Amino acid sequence: MASTSLAALPSQLASPNRLRRGRAALSSTARPHVILHRAAAKGGSRCRLAITCNAQAVAPTSIAQGTPVRPTSILVVGATGTLGRQVVRRALDEGYDVRCLVRPRPAPADFLRDWGATVVNADLSKPETIPATLVGIHTVIDCATGRPEEPIRTVDWEGKVALIQCAKAMGIQKYVFYSIHNCDKHPEVPLMEIKHCTEKFIQDSGLDYIIIRLCGFMQGLIGQYAVPILEEKSVWGTDAPTRIAYMDTQDVARLTFIAMRNEKAAKKLLTFAGPRAWTTQEVITLCERLAGQDANVTTVPVAVLRFTRQLTRFFQWTNDVADRLAFSEVLSSDTVFSAPMNETYQLLGVDANDILSLEKYLQDYFTNILKKLKDLKAQSKQTDIFF
């Protein structure tokens, strides 16, 4: 594939004004639909988000030939996130030329530059800013998701559609997309419905892709459980027996690049799951044992989550809160977020023993943090002045 300048782009990509007129400007015949259906229900009516995807009409675009794009040139979208930064570090360690798409922000992502990556400013909610970031890129790795204060559809649906259509029009060679395990089984949850719809949009786009569904990150457990236990603060949990197979984001990043280099993984939908699925109570018990102290657990019944979600639906300005509570409700239900990994390990040529377990991850964390606390305490005693 050849790189190109903005001047060589098709008019619908090169013109910011056309892009501003709507997400469909990138491909007017492939416009995604977000339709709000009303269905009769006892006690009144209910609204459900229904997304209809049709990417089959995304037409291939001829772009003028230029300097060949190197297979090692990648764009990481969402590079400052929990997973994105591990993808960047892994890519740099493996010798890739890494460009990071980062939204303009008050605190610049200087740590990415310090690592050796190139940082470009763009915003998925402003499609006219996307094409320039793709010039000279071979592979896009999409780790992005919307911020908590944003409507879910702005980045996770409309922004992703614009990015995918730009990638198709500019001849990107490979598109890696991170999704959520079991997203196809929960159409009542807007975030999961959008993830599933985005999967279908990519599959119909004609791009060479890898879709990776994830269950949960180990890193998220530090702020949720480990730190509050150490600081003797409340730990929030539910009374549901949900089980999640957490995986270290470093392992996710490593497996991602193995899959990118494996031709057998092309146009595959893979699920990455950790060695074992854990309930919330099991995670808390493990943290208590490693920390050497009991947790102050505050349990939120699933029924409260359901009631709160229904209550927020009454007010337009809280609809996005309700959408996120819907996702929380799924995570707090009798669901198992895990998947057999034997076939995936075999496909990728990976030894299951090389995947970090949650016990080892948390043990390393608590060992390091408790050692630091002990050292700080010792230093404090050495500097005490007695009169």
mmCIF file of C-alpha atoms in Angstrom, residues 110-358:
data_model
loop_
_atom_site.group_PDB
_atom_site.id
_atom_site.type_symbol
_atom_site.label_atom_id
_atom_site.label_comp_id
_atom_site.label_asym_id
_atom_site.label_seq_id
_atom_site.Cartn_x
_atom_site.Cartn_y
_atom_site.Cartn_z
ATOM 1 C CA ASP A 110 4.519 13.566 27.265
ATOM 2 C CA PHE A 111 5.178 10.089 28.631
ATOM 3 C CA LEU A 112 4.369 8.637 25.186
ATOM 4 C CA ARG A 113 6.985 10.894 23.580
ATOM 5 C CA ASP A 114 9.460 10.002 26.307
ATOM 6 C CA TRP A 115 9.003 6.337 25.408
ATOM 7 C CA GLY A 116 9.783 7.085 21.759
ATOM 8 C CA ALA A 117 6.334 7.315 20.169
ATOM 9 C CA THR A 118 5.048 10.113 17.945
ATOM 10 C CA VAL A 119 1.950 11.891 19.267
ATOM 11 C CA VAL A 120 -0.657 13.453 16.965
ATOM 12 C CA ASN A 121 -3.725 15.350 18.140
ATOM 13 C CA ALA A 122 -7.119 14.340 16.774
ATOM 14 C CA ASP A 123 -10.623 13.682 18.063
ATOM 15 C CA LEU A 124 -12.877 10.835 16.908
ATOM 16 C CA SER A 125 -15.892 13.051 17.564
ATOM 17 C CA LYS A 126 -14.505 15.440 14.904
ATOM 18 C CA PRO A 127 -14.082 13.273 11.775
ATOM 19 C CA GLU A 128 -12.269 16.001 9.841
ATOM 20 C CA THR A 129 -9.269 15.544 12.200
ATOM 21 C CA ILE A 130 -8.861 11.814 11.441
ATOM 22 C CA PRO A 131 -7.437 11.483 7.860
ATOM 23 C CA ALA A 132 -4.141 13.268 8.535
ATOM 24 C CA THR A 133 -3.346 10.819 11.360
ATOM 25 C CA LEU A 134 -3.590 7.846 8.954
ATOM 26 C CA VAL A 135 -1.107 9.056 6.334
ATOM 27 C CA GLY A 136 1.797 6.594 6.145
ATOM 28 C CA ILE A 137 0.148 4.083 8.489
ATOM 29 C CA HIS A 138 -0.034 0.325 7.839
ATOM 30 C CA THR A 139 -1.998 -0.911 10.893
ATOM 31 C CA VAL A 140 -4.530 0.749 13.177
ATOM 32 C CA ILE A 141 -4.905 -0.605 16.720
ATOM 33 C CA ASP A 142 -8.128 0.736 18.200
ATOM 34 C CA CYS A 143 -8.081 0.819 22.021
ATOM 35 C CA ALA A 144 -10.249 3.915 22.372
ATOM 36 C CA THR A 145 -13.439 4.316 24.332
ATOM 37 C CA GLY A 146 -15.460 7.326 25.399
ATOM 38 C CA ARG A 147 -14.882 9.187 28.636
ATOM 39 C CA PRO A 148 -17.386 8.630 31.472
ATOM 40 C CA GLU A 149 -18.819 12.140 31.083
ATOM 41 C CA GLU A 150 -19.500 11.673 27.344
ATOM 42 C CA PRO A 151 -22.522 10.102 25.646
ATOM 43 C CA ILE A 152 -21.584 6.505 24.776
ATOM 44 C CA ARG A 153 -22.520 6.901 21.116
ATOM 45 C CA THR A 154 -20.284 9.936 20.454
ATOM 46 C CA VAL A 155 -16.959 8.081 20.456
ATOM 47 C CA ASP A 156 -17.838 4.398 20.666
ATOM 48 C CA TRP A 157 -20.230 4.489 17.726
ATOM 49 C CA GLU A 158 -20.131 7.653 15.623
ATOM 50 C CA GLY A 159 -16.407 8.220 16.120
ATOM 51 C CA LYS A 160 -15.531 4.603 15.402
ATOM 52 C CA VAL A 161 -17.613 4.562 12.219
ATOM 53 C CA ALA A 162 -15.761 7.648 10.989
ATOM 54 C CA LEU A 163 -12.397 6.064 11.849
ATOM 55 C CA ILE A 164 -13.229 2.773 10.118
ATOM 56 C CA GLN A 165 -14.476 4.517 6.990
ATOM 57 C CA CYS A 166 -11.348 6.682 6.873
ATOM 58 C CA ALA A 167 -9.178 3.586 7.294
ATOM 59 C CA LYS A 168 -10.986 1.890 4.423
ATOM 60 C CA ALA A 169 -10.787 4.905 2.130
ATOM 61 C CA MET A 170 -7.083 5.395 2.817
ATOM 62 C CA GLY A 171 -6.163 1.767 2.273
ATOM 63 C CA ILE A 172 -5.102 0.810 5.798
ATOM 64 C CA GLN A 173 -3.754 -2.744 5.635
ATOM 65 C CA LYS A 174 -4.953 -4.058 9.011
ATOM 66 C CA TYR A 175 -7.417 -2.919 11.661
ATOM 67 C CA VAL A 176 -7.291 -4.305 15.210
ATOM 68 C CA PHE A 177 -10.382 -3.669 17.328
ATOM 69 C CA TYR A 178 -10.897 -4.438 21.024
ATOM 70 C CA SER A 179 -14.419 -5.424 21.977
ATOM 71 C CA ILE A 180 -16.206 -6.921 24.999
ATOM 72 C CA HIS A 181 -16.783 -10.625 25.616
ATOM 73 C CA ASN A 182 -20.419 -11.678 25.148
ATOM 74 C CA CYS A 183 -21.358 -8.296 23.667
ATOM 75 C CA ASP A 184 -23.596 -10.106 21.164
ATOM 76 C CA LYS A 185 -25.649 -11.596 24.011
ATOM 77 C CA HIS A 186 -26.699 -8.328 25.655
ATOM 78 C CA PRO A 187 -28.463 -6.083 23.128
ATOM 79 C CA GLU A 188 -30.267 -4.376 26.015
ATOM 80 C CA VAL A 189 -26.989 -2.767 27.094
ATOM 81 C CA PRO A 190 -26.104 0.185 24.799
ATOM 82 C CA LEU A 191 -22.332 -0.131 25.186
ATOM 83 C CA MET A 192 -22.329 -3.852 24.418
ATOM 84 C CA GLU A 193 -24.790 -3.410 21.550
ATOM 85 C CA ILE A 194 -22.546 -0.728 20.059
ATOM 86 C CA LYS A 195 -19.459 -2.953 20.423
ATOM 87 C CA HIS A 196 -21.234 -5.794 18.652
ATOM 88 C CA CYS A 197 -22.473 -3.484 15.939
ATOM 89 C CA THR A 198 -18.969 -2.087 15.435
ATOM 90 C CA GLU A 199 -17.688 -5.650 15.035
ATOM 91 C CA LYS A 200 -20.191 -6.226 12.245
ATOM 92 C CA PHE A 201 -19.359 -2.882 10.661
ATOM 93 C CA ILE A 202 -15.671 -3.819 10.511
ATOM 94 C CA GLN A 203 -16.410 -7.289 9.163
ATOM 95 C CA ASP A 204 -18.513 -5.822 6.352
ATOM 96 C CA SER A 205 -16.089 -2.999 5.552
ATOM 97 C CA GLY A 206 -13.654 -5.037 3.466
ATOM 98 C CA LEU A 207 -10.736 -4.234 5.775
ATOM 99 C CA ASP A 208 -8.309 -6.911 6.903
ATOM 100 C CA TYR A 209 -9.071 -7.064 10.605
ATOM 101 C CA ILE A 210 -8.591 -8.818 13.924
ATOM 102 C CA ILE A 211 -11.340 -8.409 16.523
ATOM 103 C CA ILE A 212 -10.344 -9.196 20.094
ATOM 104 C CA ARG A 213 -12.984 -9.556 22.776
ATOM 105 C CA LEU A 214 -11.775 -8.941 26.328
ATOM 106 C CA CYS A 215 -13.200 -10.041 29.680
ATOM 107 C CA GLY A 216 -11.502 -7.770 32.202
ATOM 108 C CA PHE A 217 -8.177 -6.160 33.132
ATOM 109 C CA MET A 218 -6.180 -7.013 36.241
ATOM 110 C CA GLN A 219 -5.002 -3.406 36.434
ATOM 111 C CA GLY A 220 -8.530 -2.225 37.231
ATOM 112 C CA LEU A 221 -8.552 -4.251 40.454
ATOM 113 C CA ILE A 222 -5.785 -2.163 42.021
ATOM 114 C CA GLY A 223 -7.850 1.007 42.358
ATOM 115 C CA GLN A 224 -11.064 -0.882 42.988
ATOM 116 C CA TYR A 225 -9.908 -3.244 45.737
ATOM 117 C CA ALA A 226 -6.186 -3.254 46.558
ATOM 118 C CA VAL A 227 -5.695 0.452 47.318
ATOM 119 C CA PRO A 228 -8.919 0.903 49.370
ATOM 120 C CA ILE A 229 -8.010 -2.133 51.495
ATOM 121 C CA LEU A 230 -4.527 -0.761 52.187
ATOM 122 C CA GLU A 231 -5.977 2.662 53.014
ATOM 123 C CA GLU A 232 -8.715 1.089 55.166
ATOM 124 C CA LYS A 233 -11.447 2.615 53.020
ATOM 125 C CA SER A 234 -14.705 1.059 51.868
ATOM 126 C CA VAL A 235 -14.591 -1.547 49.121
ATOM 127 C CA TRP A 236 -17.689 -1.651 46.954
ATOM 128 C CA GLY A 237 -19.093 -4.961 45.725
ATOM 129 C CA THR A 238 -22.363 -6.664 44.801
ATOM 130 C CA ASP A 239 -24.185 -9.723 45.998
ATOM 131 C CA ALA A 240 -24.074 -11.357 42.539
ATOM 132 C CA PRO A 241 -21.942 -14.409 41.657
ATOM 133 C CA THR A 242 -20.460 -12.844 38.521
ATOM 134 C CA ARG A 243 -17.170 -14.447 37.485
ATOM 135 C CA ILE A 244 -14.567 -12.605 35.401
ATOM 136 C CA ALA A 245 -11.382 -14.043 33.895
ATOM 137 C CA TYR A 246 -9.098 -11.030 34.343
ATOM 138 C CA MET A 247 -6.021 -10.711 32.130
ATOM 139 C CA ASP A 248 -2.933 -8.553 32.544
ATOM 140 C CA THR A 249 -2.932 -5.787 29.917
ATOM 141 C CA GLN A 250 0.723 -6.593 29.191
ATOM 142 C CA ASP A 251 -0.342 -10.097 28.172
ATOM 143 C CA VAL A 252 -3.172 -8.643 26.067
ATOM 144 C CA ALA A 253 -0.670 -6.425 24.247
ATOM 145 C CA ARG A 254 1.804 -9.299 23.748
ATOM 146 C CA LEU A 255 -0.854 -11.641 22.338
ATOM 147 C CA THR A 256 -2.131 -8.852 20.094
ATOM 148 C CA PHE A 257 1.198 -8.471 18.298
ATOM 149 C CA ILE A 258 1.596 -12.228 18.002
ATOM 150 C CA ALA A 259 -1.831 -12.328 16.338
ATOM 151 C CA MET A 260 -0.941 -9.427 14.016
ATOM 152 C CA ARG A 261 2.053 -11.370 12.692
ATOM 153 C CA ASN A 262 0.087 -14.601 12.299
ATOM 154 C CA GLU A 263 -1.647 -14.936 8.926
ATOM 155 C CA LYS A 264 -4.022 -17.523 10.404
ATOM 156 C CA ALA A 265 -5.444 -14.837 12.709
ATOM 157 C CA ALA A 266 -6.491 -12.588 9.813
ATOM 158 C CA LYS A 267 -10.207 -11.766 9.844
ATOM 159 C CA LYS A 268 -10.668 -13.717 13.073
ATOM 160 C CA LEU A 269 -12.744 -12.894 16.125
ATOM 161 C CA LEU A 270 -10.678 -13.918 19.147
ATOM 162 C CA THR A 271 -11.445 -13.825 22.862
ATOM 163 C CA PHE A 272 -8.667 -13.215 25.385
ATOM 164 C CA ALA A 273 -9.426 -14.491 28.877
ATOM 165 C CA GLY A 274 -7.272 -14.982 31.949
ATOM 166 C CA PRO A 275 -6.405 -18.402 33.430
ATOM 167 C CA ARG A 276 -9.305 -18.382 35.905
ATOM 168 C CA ALA A 277 -12.633 -16.611 36.425
ATOM 169 C CA TRP A 278 -13.047 -14.875 39.784
ATOM 170 C CA THR A 279 -16.028 -13.590 41.756
ATOM 171 C CA THR A 280 -15.838 -10.212 43.484
ATOM 172 C CA GLN A 281 -15.717 -11.869 46.907
ATOM 173 C CA GLU A 282 -12.860 -14.143 45.845
ATOM 174 C CA VAL A 283 -10.856 -11.136 44.641
ATOM 175 C CA ILE A 284 -11.494 -9.274 47.921
ATOM 176 C CA THR A 285 -10.497 -12.336 49.966
ATOM 177 C CA LEU A 286 -7.277 -12.670 47.968
ATOM 178 C CA CYS A 287 -6.453 -8.984 48.494
ATOM 179 C CA GLU A 288 -7.158 -9.295 52.224
ATOM 180 C CA ARG A 289 -4.789 -12.248 52.531
ATOM 181 C CA LEU A 290 -1.995 -10.537 50.603
ATOM 182 C CA ALA A 291 -2.466 -7.212 52.416
ATOM 183 C CA GLY A 292 -2.632 -8.863 55.810
ATOM 184 C CA GLN A 293 -5.743 -6.938 56.835
ATOM 185 C CA ASP A 294 -9.514 -7.144 56.512
ATOM 186 C CA ALA A 295 -11.543 -5.144 53.997
ATOM 187 C CA ASN A 296 -14.403 -2.824 54.884
ATOM 188 C CA VAL A 297 -16.877 -4.173 52.324
ATOM 189 C CA THR A 298 -20.005 -2.266 51.323
ATOM 190 C CA THR A 299 -22.341 -4.504 49.344
ATOM 191 C CA VAL A 300 -24.682 -3.005 46.763
ATOM 192 C CA PRO A 301 -27.570 -5.360 45.934
ATOM 193 C CA VAL A 302 -28.182 -5.907 42.221
ATOM 194 C CA ALA A 303 -31.785 -4.847 42.800
ATOM 195 C CA VAL A 304 -30.537 -1.350 43.741
ATOM 196 C CA LEU A 305 -28.600 -1.093 40.479
ATOM 197 C CA ARG A 306 -31.720 -2.085 38.540
ATOM 198 C CA PHE A 307 -33.879 0.444 40.378
ATOM 199 C CA THR A 308 -31.328 3.227 39.914
ATOM 200 C CA ARG A 309 -31.101 2.465 36.207
ATOM 201 C CA GLN A 310 -34.880 2.641 35.813
ATOM 202 C CA LEU A 311 -35.033 5.872 37.826
ATOM 203 C CA THR A 312 -32.404 7.632 35.695
ATOM 204 C CA ARG A 313 -34.340 6.701 32.551
ATOM 205 C CA PHE A 314 -37.027 9.224 33.545
ATOM 206 C CA PHE A 315 -34.677 12.161 32.940
ATOM 207 C CA GLN A 316 -33.103 12.977 29.598
ATOM 208 C CA TRP A 317 -29.928 14.370 31.172
ATOM 209 C CA THR A 318 -29.286 11.084 33.009
ATOM 210 C CA ASN A 319 -29.750 8.751 30.035
ATOM 211 C CA ASP A 320 -26.003 8.210 29.698
ATOM 212 C CA VAL A 321 -25.759 7.353 33.387
ATOM 213 C CA ALA A 322 -28.495 4.791 32.828
ATOM 214 C CA ASP A 323 -26.587 3.342 29.861
ATOM 215 C CA ARG A 324 -23.518 2.801 32.047
ATOM 216 C CA LEU A 325 -25.595 1.390 34.879
ATOM 217 C CA ALA A 326 -26.993 -1.103 32.376
ATOM 218 C CA PHE A 327 -23.441 -2.295 31.764
ATOM 219 C CA SER A 328 -22.800 -2.415 35.525
ATOM 220 C CA GLU A 329 -25.948 -4.469 35.924
ATOM 221 C CA VAL A 330 -24.652 -7.070 33.464
ATOM 222 C CA LEU A 331 -21.314 -7.186 35.279
ATOM 223 C CA SER A 332 -23.247 -7.689 38.515
ATOM 224 C CA SER A 333 -25.510 -10.459 37.258
ATOM 225 C CA ASP A 334 -25.088 -14.219 37.307
ATOM 226 C CA THR A 335 -22.761 -14.117 34.298
ATOM 227 C CA VAL A 336 -19.383 -15.664 33.538
ATOM 228 C CA PHE A 337 -16.999 -13.455 31.558
ATOM 229 C CA SER A 338 -14.566 -16.124 30.458
ATOM 230 C CA ALA A 339 -13.826 -18.334 27.485
ATOM 231 C CA PRO A 340 -11.737 -21.446 26.739
ATOM 232 C CA MET A 341 -8.300 -20.379 25.512
ATOM 233 C CA ASN A 342 -6.800 -23.666 24.301
ATOM 234 C CA GLU A 343 -7.641 -23.100 20.620
ATOM 235 C CA THR A 344 -6.434 -19.498 20.788
ATOM 236 C CA TYR A 345 -3.138 -20.519 22.384
ATOM 237 C CA GLN A 346 -2.698 -23.189 19.731
ATOM 238 C CA LEU A 347 -3.498 -20.750 16.913
ATOM 239 C CA LEU A 348 -1.032 -18.184 18.218
ATOM 240 C CA GLY A 349 1.613 -20.667 19.322
ATOM 241 C CA VAL A 350 1.507 -19.453 22.928
ATOM 242 C CA ASP A 351 2.190 -21.472 26.079
ATOM 243 C CA ALA A 352 -0.633 -21.091 28.610
ATOM 244 C CA ASN A 353 1.950 -21.104 31.410
ATOM 245 C CA ASP A 354 3.322 -17.808 30.082
ATOM 246 C CA ILE A 355 0.069 -16.001 30.912
ATOM 247 C CA LEU A 356 0.200 -14.183 34.254
ATOM 248 C CA SER A 357 -2.279 -15.369 36.862
ATOM 249 C CA LEU A 358 -4.239 -12.975 39.057
#
